[in-house]
Amino acid sequence: SMPSTMQGHWHMMKALWSTVADLTVVQAQDLFGLGSESRMNIPSTLGGKPVAVICNEAFKWKKIESVSFPNTIVSIDYKAFMGTSLKTVTIPEKLTNIAFNAFSDCENLERVNFNATNCGGTVSPVFSGCPKLKTIVIGSKVTAIGSYMFSYTPIESITHEGKEAVFNNREPGPVGTKLQYLLKGGQYGSVEDV
């Protein structure tokens, strides 16, 4: 007999596993009945095939505090991590698509490490509604990013190739003028010569 505290989620998983589906995926924290202290490690392969996409609303409103992306991920879709409890996000280098509101409304998100080297075509808010998001670190290999990605966030510091732009009253310092334009509403373009 299973403990009474675990019965609810085990019954739901048993029902899922009883369907005619070829594959049923259950999140590890649900499997073990974990709370907000859980960590999500996304596998690089599933069934022998590479995991390349985080689908629409995959983890929406889940109490995930941290996530580890494999370098096989090329797309994070619409609202995939919306409203999660993430504190820091590291965007993987091979990512080519990050959709509208993929990380919106993450109230605990404080820092984004952006390493995607070929994600310049994103032209929509990705991190909107993240009231604690103040630090963005752009990886040294990143040469282009899309516009509006960090719209509606209280950014205070952006770092690229070791150069930091500190914002006082949302006014950028000399290093950050171009970065702020690109990140918060300018056109798609280069972050070189910042």
XYZ file of C-alpha atoms in Angstrom:
194
model
C 0.000 0.000 0.000
C 1.333 3.454 -0.882
C 1.340 6.324 1.599
C -1.817 8.421 1.557
C 0.172 11.571 0.651
C 1.298 9.967 -2.618
C -1.893 8.315 -3.755
C -3.314 11.233 -5.771
C -0.446 11.720 -8.180
C 0.224 7.971 -8.486
C -3.369 7.353 -9.564
C -3.066 10.026 -12.250
C 0.185 8.538 -13.575
C -1.268 5.017 -13.544
C -4.186 6.290 -15.642
C -1.762 7.912 -18.106
C 0.314 4.744 -18.396
C -2.848 2.711 -19.037
C -3.700 4.589 -22.241
C -3.016 3.304 -25.760
C -0.293 5.929 -26.275
C 3.074 4.697 -27.546
C 4.892 7.051 -25.181
C 3.848 8.718 -21.931
C 6.181 11.262 -20.355
C 5.837 12.080 -16.677
C 7.915 14.821 -15.113
C 10.347 13.546 -12.499
C 9.070 15.875 -9.798
C 5.543 14.502 -10.353
C 6.828 10.937 -10.296
C 8.464 11.473 -6.924
C 5.866 13.878 -5.536
C 8.444 16.672 -5.123
C 7.644 20.290 -4.404
C 9.266 23.570 -5.403
C 12.737 22.408 -4.352
C 12.880 20.223 -7.446
C 15.325 20.574 -10.313
C 14.532 19.780 -13.926
C 17.257 18.108 -15.973
C 16.110 17.804 -19.563
C 17.696 14.734 -21.174
C 19.710 15.048 -24.384
C 18.026 11.933 -25.818
C 14.684 10.226 -25.351
C 14.043 6.841 -26.907
C 17.374 7.091 -28.711
C 16.413 10.344 -30.440
C 17.841 13.777 -29.572
C 15.651 16.112 -27.545
C 15.648 19.298 -29.630
C 12.421 21.144 -28.720
C 10.703 22.184 -25.499
C 7.066 22.276 -26.624
C 4.369 24.899 -26.018
C 3.468 25.256 -22.336
C 5.531 22.149 -21.420
C 6.347 23.384 -17.909
C 3.915 26.303 -17.628
C 3.227 27.240 -13.974
C 5.301 24.318 -12.620
C 7.303 24.918 -9.452
C 10.676 24.391 -11.117
C 13.456 26.419 -9.492
C 16.238 25.435 -11.894
C 16.568 23.801 -15.274
C 19.519 22.307 -17.107
C 19.296 22.282 -20.906
C 21.303 19.798 -22.979
C 23.167 21.279 -25.930
C 20.775 19.457 -28.280
C 17.983 21.995 -27.633
C 17.320 24.223 -30.682
C 13.847 25.571 -29.826
C 11.990 26.672 -26.700
C 8.371 27.158 -27.702
C 5.475 29.410 -26.669
C 5.048 29.781 -22.879
C 7.218 26.685 -22.275
C 8.415 27.950 -18.870
C 5.820 30.648 -18.203
C 5.210 31.303 -14.518
C 7.805 28.838 -13.225
C 9.884 29.464 -10.104
C 13.180 29.686 -12.016
C 15.825 31.983 -10.505
C 18.480 31.736 -13.219
C 18.219 30.568 -16.822
C 21.105 29.637 -19.078
C 20.039 29.709 -22.725
C 21.996 27.020 -24.617
C 24.411 27.873 -27.424
C 22.706 25.884 -30.206
C 19.250 27.403 -29.637
C 17.885 28.962 -32.835
C 14.299 29.734 -31.747
C 12.899 31.081 -28.522
C 9.193 31.837 -28.770
C 6.929 34.589 -27.487
C 6.534 34.511 -23.685
C 8.685 31.384 -23.318
C 9.814 32.620 -19.874
C 7.183 35.278 -19.104
C 5.784 35.843 -15.620
C 8.675 34.075 -13.849
C 8.442 36.142 -10.682
C 11.681 34.789 -9.163
C 13.864 35.042 -12.269
C 16.859 37.282 -11.499
C 19.466 36.417 -14.127
C 19.660 35.197 -17.727
C 22.876 33.801 -19.205
C 22.284 34.088 -22.941
C 24.589 31.884 -25.022
C 22.544 31.231 -28.181
C 24.800 32.142 -31.099
C 22.119 31.980 -33.803
C 18.938 33.298 -32.197
C 18.838 36.759 -33.737
C 15.498 36.309 -35.453
C 13.455 36.418 -32.243
C 11.432 39.638 -32.345
C 9.014 39.282 -29.461
C 9.014 39.567 -25.672
C 10.396 36.361 -24.184
C 10.993 37.398 -20.560
C 8.168 39.919 -20.028
C 6.586 40.129 -16.602
C 9.725 39.012 -14.720
C 9.909 41.729 -12.036
C 13.240 40.596 -10.538
C 15.122 40.129 -13.823
C 17.923 42.646 -13.515
C 21.037 40.874 -14.819
C 21.736 39.626 -18.322
C 25.033 38.058 -19.323
C 25.524 37.620 -23.052
C 28.003 34.891 -24.010
C 31.208 35.802 -25.823
C 30.216 33.841 -28.966
C 26.884 35.670 -29.355
C 27.014 38.119 -32.271
C 23.308 38.853 -32.803
C 20.094 38.816 -30.796
C 16.535 39.718 -31.652
C 14.683 42.796 -30.537
C 12.139 43.045 -27.709
C 13.438 39.858 -26.077
C 13.768 41.544 -22.669
C 10.926 44.058 -22.997
C 9.000 44.840 -19.822
C 11.831 43.817 -17.491
C 13.712 45.984 -14.961
C 17.200 45.317 -16.390
C 19.980 46.964 -14.386
C 23.058 45.222 -15.778
C 24.003 43.722 -19.135
C 27.403 42.146 -19.678
C 28.868 41.119 -23.042
C 32.450 39.905 -23.465
C 33.328 41.170 -20.016
C 32.002 44.703 -20.664
C 29.224 45.715 -18.328
C 26.506 48.270 -18.856
C 24.941 49.400 -15.589
C 21.555 51.103 -15.739
C 20.650 53.831 -13.290
C 17.002 54.791 -13.520
C 16.868 52.663 -16.648
C 19.371 54.924 -18.459
C 22.245 52.940 -19.941
C 25.896 53.741 -19.472
C 28.048 54.250 -22.572
C 28.715 50.526 -23.058
C 25.063 49.616 -22.801
C 23.383 52.040 -25.186
C 23.538 49.713 -28.174
C 22.750 46.613 -26.108
C 19.707 48.218 -24.514
C 18.455 49.259 -27.932
C 18.821 45.710 -29.247
C 17.409 43.958 -26.192
C 14.495 46.208 -25.350
C 13.029 47.278 -28.642
C 15.558 48.057 -31.334
C 15.925 46.227 -34.590
C 17.598 42.878 -35.042
C 21.304 43.461 -35.238
C 24.816 42.902 -34.106
C 26.058 43.163 -30.540
C 29.633 43.535 -31.748
C 31.547 46.743 -31.019
C 29.414 47.436 -27.976
